[in-house]
């Protein structure tokens, strides 16, 4: 008697298809209900599944030895019969391999009655897209579609850090909105430690975060090469608080990297294992030389930040000229938590002129349509008398104007045209600081560092040497408080001269 999971008779190769089954037949589907029954976790219809999910494949009556979880795949788009033959043989074409979504699969239960296979994608799936759940042993395929709307928001996993995890006992996911208090049982799968989901990166800090705390004595299996574990796909079930958890896997990728306190300069104060410079409405922090999760509360703050070794970050906004009391917690890559307190007095309000955006490769003529955008992120006017913009070729002195709080200025060449009908025009209220020469020979399209210096030579702000990938795209600061010297402070963006930078856009 044939196995109920053998290739269904309907899965025949259409006459126009060859054995390769590459992109030309990528949208030719096999039957939508071929093979075993599927169940979505969290429960959802197969044609409106959430982006973060697990798929349970029911295998009643199937022999244990006939199931190979390593041959279960998640594939973007539909599968044809020719594709399924490739999966059965274990010989995927390049085109088909590029459509495979990273996932893990594991067996549940014991035959003959309750055996099932769970397949878990390791990244959120794209809303509105179709995916195939397929296997080469036993052979089956089934299509699911991801809902276009209505799915719970996905909390990004901040900790452990990518490529440096050294624990299976702690995970932290954070979103944009505060979450309700929660204590819920959870287990990393397959076969990982059991524990609980709780609100907060640590107790009492991080209201927009959830953390998984595993059993304190939990250890990894002896053979951890290639070990990958995932948390539950959904937490806080029910409306309106339902959220999904980013399924990036837990892996042991590093030795423990404990934080050694940084050596602070004379103008810095020790803040946990890092060092801090006190300003007016902000504190500039230099982290220790190890990956750390920082959780900071007090003075109106409730911040959770994943910080690479030695990177700076900014705590803001704070009340100027006021005493500040902060609760500080740091978590290393092995999940060790250290808690401290910090006290300081902030300074009087001051200007903060920053390089906010750079257009080095305009669609219009170069160097005439190039510009550097300045922004006063402070609470008092900034006098630019004696201020210079420096690149690798020299320095350009800026006109002696006053830049008001919240105001933008564009440093441009004398022949700059605000609206050349090729690049986005500057906002009407933007100050144009025309200079005889912007850069030595214009701004480099291949990337060069820029510095803004005061008349005493002190660096006020800087932008990194990052190439502009396409004509018409700018290099923009991700937020006004994003610190100079941090790799994540600037990103490619659509130009917004004289306006708030708009990040996280889809750039072709």
XYZ file of C-alpha atoms in Angstrom:
508
model
C 0.000 0.000 0.000
C 1.385 3.393 -0.958
C 2.253 5.850 1.761
C -0.363 8.626 2.148
C 2.519 11.097 1.779
C 3.815 9.913 -1.544
C 3.653 12.404 -4.401
C -0.014 13.010 -5.177
C -1.213 11.899 -8.657
C -2.227 15.476 -9.464
C 1.432 16.592 -9.300
C 2.269 15.959 -12.909
C 4.825 17.846 -14.951
C 3.093 20.195 -17.421
C 4.210 19.444 -20.989
C 5.977 22.788 -21.370
C 8.247 22.202 -18.379
C 11.609 20.521 -18.411
C 13.272 18.720 -15.558
C 15.091 21.864 -14.407
C 12.009 23.597 -13.136
C 13.748 26.970 -12.905
C 12.339 30.482 -12.935
C 10.319 29.985 -16.112
C 7.899 27.736 -14.193
C 8.249 29.426 -10.781
C 4.625 30.559 -10.785
C 3.109 27.271 -11.930
C 1.571 25.755 -8.841
C 0.996 22.217 -7.845
C -2.360 21.491 -6.147
C -2.952 23.751 -3.167
C -3.967 20.856 -0.919
C -1.472 18.183 -1.956
C -0.016 16.061 0.812
C -0.655 16.127 4.551
C -2.712 18.529 6.626
C -1.028 21.742 7.777
C -1.730 23.734 10.901
C -0.485 27.295 11.466
C 0.821 28.459 14.841
C -0.574 30.862 15.982
C -3.881 29.525 14.584
C -4.714 31.126 11.230
C -6.113 30.141 7.814
C -3.577 28.912 5.267
C -4.534 31.812 2.954
C -4.102 34.482 5.668
C -1.138 33.342 7.753
C 0.827 35.780 9.959
C 4.373 36.809 8.897
C 5.871 35.127 11.982
C 4.676 31.560 12.278
C 5.378 27.896 12.643
C 3.804 25.297 10.380
C 2.890 21.934 11.844
C 2.627 19.121 9.296
C 0.476 16.260 10.570
C 1.918 12.822 9.685
C -0.543 10.159 10.911
C 0.524 6.614 10.166
C 3.946 7.614 8.838
C 7.016 5.630 9.881
C 9.510 7.632 11.926
C 12.458 6.520 9.806
C 10.827 7.892 6.638
C 10.840 11.484 7.854
C 13.950 13.653 7.400
C 13.455 17.131 8.964
C 16.625 18.360 7.234
C 14.837 17.992 3.888
C 11.839 20.147 4.857
C 11.945 23.554 3.164
C 10.155 26.888 3.060
C 10.246 28.291 -0.470
C 9.218 31.754 -1.655
C 6.554 31.545 -4.370
C 4.752 28.559 -5.790
C 6.238 25.162 -6.599
C 5.672 23.102 -9.718
C 5.931 19.339 -10.052
C 9.403 19.798 -11.551
C 10.472 21.798 -8.520
C 9.166 19.085 -6.218
C 11.210 16.468 -8.078
C 14.318 18.559 -7.451
C 13.500 18.640 -3.735
C 12.839 14.878 -3.705
C 16.230 14.208 -5.323
C 17.998 16.780 -3.154
C 19.359 18.483 -6.273
C 18.092 22.059 -6.254
C 18.846 24.348 -9.170
C 20.474 27.692 -8.484
C 17.209 29.487 -9.211
C 15.260 27.314 -6.790
C 17.972 27.510 -4.108
C 17.763 31.301 -4.177
C 14.079 31.081 -3.274
C 14.621 28.902 -0.197
C 13.876 30.757 3.062
C 16.155 29.880 6.018
C 14.211 27.672 8.425
C 14.546 24.820 10.875
C 12.346 21.742 11.226
C 11.889 19.140 13.919
C 9.761 16.115 14.725
C 7.086 15.977 17.427
C 5.412 12.943 18.976
C 5.893 9.292 18.097
C 4.338 7.116 15.391
C 1.989 5.754 14.444
C -0.673 8.093 15.808
C 0.623 11.554 16.680
C 3.779 12.134 14.633
C 4.114 15.636 13.193
C 6.787 17.849 11.693
C 7.179 21.499 12.695
C 8.758 23.911 10.209
C 9.792 27.367 11.479
C 11.032 30.140 9.149
C 13.907 32.086 10.717
C 12.745 35.505 9.488
C 9.321 37.158 9.128
C 7.653 36.298 5.817
C 6.534 39.032 3.431
C 2.878 40.159 3.724
C 0.790 39.227 0.702
C 3.341 36.725 -0.618
C 2.819 33.019 -1.295
C 5.198 30.412 0.134
C 5.485 26.652 -0.261
C 6.070 24.217 2.591
C 7.735 21.229 0.959
C 9.685 18.101 1.845
C 11.802 15.558 0.051
C 11.287 12.808 2.657
C 8.365 12.182 2.728
C 7.525 14.006 -0.499
C 4.857 16.690 -0.244
C 4.241 20.363 -0.944
C 1.609 22.766 0.250
C 1.127 26.503 -0.348
C 0.307 29.158 2.201
C -0.281 32.878 1.751
C 0.748 35.577 4.202
C -1.937 38.054 5.232
C -1.577 41.560 3.868
C -2.869 43.213 7.047
C -4.185 42.521 10.515
C -1.170 40.567 11.776
C 0.339 41.380 15.194
C 3.309 43.783 15.189
C 6.699 42.077 15.219
C 9.098 42.859 18.069
C 12.718 42.993 16.858
C 15.198 40.860 18.756
C 17.918 43.043 20.261
C 19.752 40.431 22.325
C 21.846 38.296 22.134
C 23.687 40.237 19.413
C 23.991 38.802 15.876
C 27.082 36.616 15.434
C 28.114 37.028 19.089
C 25.552 35.100 21.116
C 26.910 33.127 24.062
C 23.705 32.172 25.859
C 20.537 30.177 25.326
C 19.034 31.473 28.541
C 18.192 35.091 27.720
C 16.566 36.898 24.793
C 15.223 40.439 24.506
C 12.736 41.670 21.892
C 11.593 45.313 21.666
C 9.002 47.292 19.738
C 7.780 50.850 19.462
C 4.966 50.888 22.036
C 4.721 50.044 25.752
C 3.536 46.508 26.503
C 1.348 45.245 29.336
C 2.802 43.315 32.230
C 3.157 39.652 31.369
C 4.530 36.453 32.866
C 4.067 33.522 30.496
C 5.719 30.116 30.168
C 7.904 29.721 27.067
C 10.429 27.262 25.667
C 13.065 27.599 22.974
C 12.523 24.966 20.311
C 13.428 22.321 19.425
C 14.472 20.936 22.790
C 15.874 24.154 24.214
C 15.594 25.521 27.732
C 12.239 26.260 29.296
C 11.606 29.604 30.929
C 9.281 32.598 31.012
C 8.461 35.659 28.956
C 8.370 38.851 31.026
C 7.988 42.533 30.248
C 11.200 44.567 30.329
C 14.769 44.105 29.156
C 15.449 43.729 32.881
C 13.066 44.164 35.786
C 11.519 47.677 35.764
C 13.346 48.929 32.629
C 12.147 48.626 29.043
C 8.340 48.808 28.980
C 8.345 48.281 25.186
C 10.368 45.053 25.474
C 9.834 41.402 26.311
C 12.561 39.106 27.584
C 12.888 35.357 27.709
C 14.529 34.086 30.883
C 15.518 30.448 30.663
C 16.280 28.100 33.495
C 19.413 29.417 35.258
C 21.110 26.018 35.112
C 20.206 25.347 31.488
C 23.176 24.374 29.352
C 23.555 23.600 25.697
C 23.769 20.003 24.474
C 27.342 18.680 24.148
C 27.290 18.918 20.343
C 26.324 22.537 19.641
C 27.755 22.866 16.131
C 24.960 24.240 13.985
C 22.510 24.316 16.914
C 19.644 26.715 16.203
C 16.714 27.370 18.526
C 13.696 29.652 18.152
C 11.367 31.317 20.596
C 7.581 31.126 20.379
C 6.144 32.908 17.303
C 3.612 34.893 19.317
C 3.498 36.397 22.785
C 0.738 38.220 24.629
C -1.993 36.455 22.644
C -5.299 38.265 22.314
C -6.287 41.753 21.327
C -5.264 44.491 21.521
C -1.930 43.400 23.021
C -0.929 40.591 20.645
C 2.651 40.775 19.370
C 4.896 38.432 17.416
C 8.551 37.765 18.217
C 11.244 38.079 15.565
C 12.217 34.428 14.894
C 15.952 35.069 14.420
C 17.473 31.914 15.937
C 19.415 31.583 19.149
C 22.872 30.176 18.431
C 26.076 29.774 20.426
C 28.401 31.799 18.208
C 30.922 33.269 20.650
C 32.714 32.822 23.918
C 31.452 35.003 26.776
C 32.673 38.587 26.364
C 32.368 40.283 29.775
C 32.497 44.072 29.826
C 35.664 45.596 31.289
C 35.118 49.162 32.450
C 36.407 51.709 29.945
C 39.133 54.170 30.951
C 37.448 57.574 31.140
C 39.038 60.856 30.025
C 39.282 63.834 32.428
C 36.114 65.389 30.931
C 34.143 62.123 31.285
C 32.327 60.416 34.159
C 32.055 56.668 34.690
C 28.578 55.482 33.704
C 28.323 51.757 34.345
C 31.177 50.135 32.390
C 31.178 53.105 29.969
C 32.119 56.778 30.086
C 29.845 59.807 29.810
C 30.155 63.442 28.777
C 27.459 65.617 30.327
C 25.784 68.221 28.095
C 22.587 70.218 28.490
C 19.649 68.080 27.361
C 21.715 64.974 26.652
C 24.506 62.720 27.880
C 27.011 61.312 25.382
C 28.029 57.780 26.383
C 30.978 55.726 25.161
C 30.332 52.028 25.713
C 32.834 49.457 26.979
C 34.893 47.394 24.549
C 32.440 44.481 24.430
C 28.944 44.039 22.980
C 26.428 45.205 25.571
C 22.699 45.628 25.969
C 22.071 48.874 27.887
C 18.806 49.412 29.789
C 18.466 52.902 31.290
C 15.598 54.509 33.198
C 15.059 57.799 35.029
C 14.586 61.506 34.240
C 11.867 60.601 31.752
C 13.959 57.945 29.988
C 13.152 54.270 29.475
C 15.771 53.207 26.919
C 17.004 49.813 25.728
C 19.963 49.865 23.327
C 22.077 47.112 21.754
C 25.542 48.696 21.469
C 28.565 47.240 19.610
C 31.983 47.296 21.342
C 33.239 50.811 22.045
C 30.385 52.525 20.167
C 28.922 55.826 21.393
C 25.253 56.518 22.069
C 23.210 59.457 23.328
C 20.752 59.645 26.213
C 18.149 62.324 25.469
C 16.074 64.324 26.056
C 17.014 65.349 29.576
C 16.089 68.528 31.494
C 18.904 71.118 31.140
C 20.574 72.530 34.241
C 18.989 69.882 36.462
C 20.064 66.968 38.659
C 19.625 63.612 36.929
C 19.324 60.202 38.615
C 19.492 57.145 36.356
C 19.123 53.409 36.923
C 21.615 51.590 34.659
C 21.629 47.905 33.723
C 24.008 46.229 31.270
C 23.740 42.713 29.860
C 26.739 40.990 28.266
C 26.572 38.451 25.450
C 26.412 35.573 27.960
C 23.325 37.078 29.617
C 25.059 38.366 32.768
C 23.227 41.414 34.148
C 24.913 44.176 36.149
C 22.946 47.047 37.700
C 24.204 50.431 38.885
C 22.982 53.967 39.500
C 24.283 57.237 38.038
C 23.929 60.849 39.193
C 24.917 64.061 37.401
C 23.954 67.703 36.871
C 23.160 68.685 33.286
C 24.454 71.948 31.815
C 22.654 75.102 30.691
C 21.001 75.046 27.233
C 23.462 75.243 24.317
C 23.390 75.014 20.503
C 24.094 71.719 18.784
C 24.955 72.236 15.112
C 25.224 68.909 13.288
C 25.942 67.681 9.777
C 22.521 66.208 9.144
C 22.554 65.159 5.478
C 24.942 65.156 2.507
C 24.091 65.052 -1.203
C 27.396 64.309 -2.947
C 25.980 62.676 -6.093
C 23.001 64.704 -7.362
C 21.058 63.970 -10.517
C 21.725 67.577 -11.527
C 25.134 68.982 -12.508
C 28.121 68.431 -10.247
C 29.444 70.099 -8.195
C 26.853 72.871 -8.564
C 23.924 70.913 -7.150
C 25.836 69.246 -4.283
C 25.047 70.307 -0.733
C 25.722 69.662 2.948
C 22.791 70.175 5.311
C 23.366 71.616 8.800
C 20.790 71.528 11.573
C 20.678 73.238 14.968
C 19.498 70.488 17.276
C 19.926 72.688 20.359
C 17.674 75.057 22.289
C 19.576 78.321 21.649
C 20.829 80.063 18.466
C 24.163 78.940 17.034
C 26.617 81.534 15.740
C 28.549 80.224 12.737
C 31.196 82.943 12.748
C 34.565 81.264 12.151
C 32.991 77.826 11.632
C 34.540 75.792 8.784
C 33.489 72.715 6.823
C 36.490 70.445 6.265
C 36.985 67.579 3.823
C 40.100 65.662 2.797
C 41.124 68.524 0.486
C 40.909 71.445 2.898
C 38.545 73.755 4.762
C 35.750 76.100 3.652
C 34.737 78.933 5.970
C 31.003 79.416 6.370
C 29.202 82.786 6.223
C 28.851 84.422 9.675
C 25.148 83.821 10.248
C 23.034 82.766 13.225
C 21.251 79.411 12.935
C 18.140 79.389 15.105
C 17.031 76.350 17.155
C 15.335 73.799 14.905
C 16.532 75.575 11.730
C 18.227 74.034 8.686
C 20.936 75.473 6.450
C 22.385 74.147 3.208
C 26.053 74.754 2.462
C 26.099 75.066 -1.335
C 28.222 76.297 -4.208
C 27.581 79.801 -5.522
C 25.813 78.485 -8.640
C 23.443 76.168 -6.736
C 19.817 76.297 -7.956
C 17.235 75.501 -5.306
C 14.826 73.874 -7.754
C 16.541 72.535 -10.860
C 13.646 70.126 -11.565
C 16.043 67.189 -11.203
C 16.767 66.907 -7.464
C 14.316 67.615 -4.610
C 14.112 71.373 -3.939
C 15.044 72.772 -0.559
C 12.292 73.897 1.787
C 11.486 77.616 1.251
C 12.608 78.614 4.755
C 16.011 76.876 4.461
C 19.063 79.129 4.780
C 21.400 78.831 1.777
C 25.033 79.306 2.807
C 26.738 79.942 -0.532
C 30.488 79.368 -0.563
C 33.033 79.825 -3.356
C 33.907 76.145 -3.335
C 32.186 73.222 -1.627
C 34.935 70.655 -1.154
C 38.272 70.632 -2.877
C 36.873 69.484 -6.232
C 33.302 69.015 -5.155
C 32.131 66.279 -2.788
C 33.425 62.809 -3.590
C 30.873 60.305 -4.875
C 33.062 57.490 -3.580
C 32.744 58.775 -0.012
C 34.854 61.047 2.164
C 34.611 62.177 5.790
C 33.344 65.693 6.494
C 33.906 67.679 9.679
C 32.325 70.832 11.024
C 34.830 72.765 13.191
C 34.468 75.853 15.342
C 36.913 78.763 15.137
C 39.108 77.108 17.759
C 39.417 73.893 15.694
C 37.168 71.770 17.894
C 35.006 69.311 15.935
C 31.312 70.143 16.298
C 30.007 67.344 14.078
C 31.124 64.885 11.431
C 29.756 62.576 8.761
C 31.426 59.305 7.734
C 33.203 58.309 4.534
C 30.337 56.403 3.002
C 29.708 56.152 -0.753
C 26.465 57.320 -2.295
C 25.252 54.211 -4.159
C 23.119 55.921 -6.809
C 22.762 59.396 -8.300
C 20.141 61.398 -6.470
C 20.470 59.593 -3.115
C 21.812 61.244 0.028
C 23.651 60.175 3.166
C 21.367 61.122 6.062
C 21.633 61.040 9.849
C 19.067 58.555 11.143
C 18.023 60.910 13.978
C 19.307 64.292 15.229
C 20.594 62.701 18.458
C 22.424 59.905 16.588
C 26.047 60.236 17.724
C 28.986 61.101 15.508
C 31.390 58.198 15.146
C 28.732 55.474 15.221
C 28.442 53.192 12.194
C 24.676 53.181 12.494
C 24.177 56.955 12.674
C 23.946 57.524 8.904
C 22.126 55.691 6.127
C 21.283 56.131 2.459
C 18.019 58.011 1.977
C 15.942 60.058 -0.411
C 17.162 63.677 -0.098
C 15.109 65.970 2.166
C 16.945 69.353 2.000
C 15.747 71.631 4.781
C 13.342 69.041 6.133
C 13.252 66.199 8.667
C 15.098 63.130 7.390
C 12.723 60.320 6.502
C 14.346 56.956 7.099
C 13.297 53.337 6.556
C 12.140 54.067 3.038
C 12.199 51.465 0.286
C 15.044 52.518 -1.965
C 15.162 50.957 -5.422
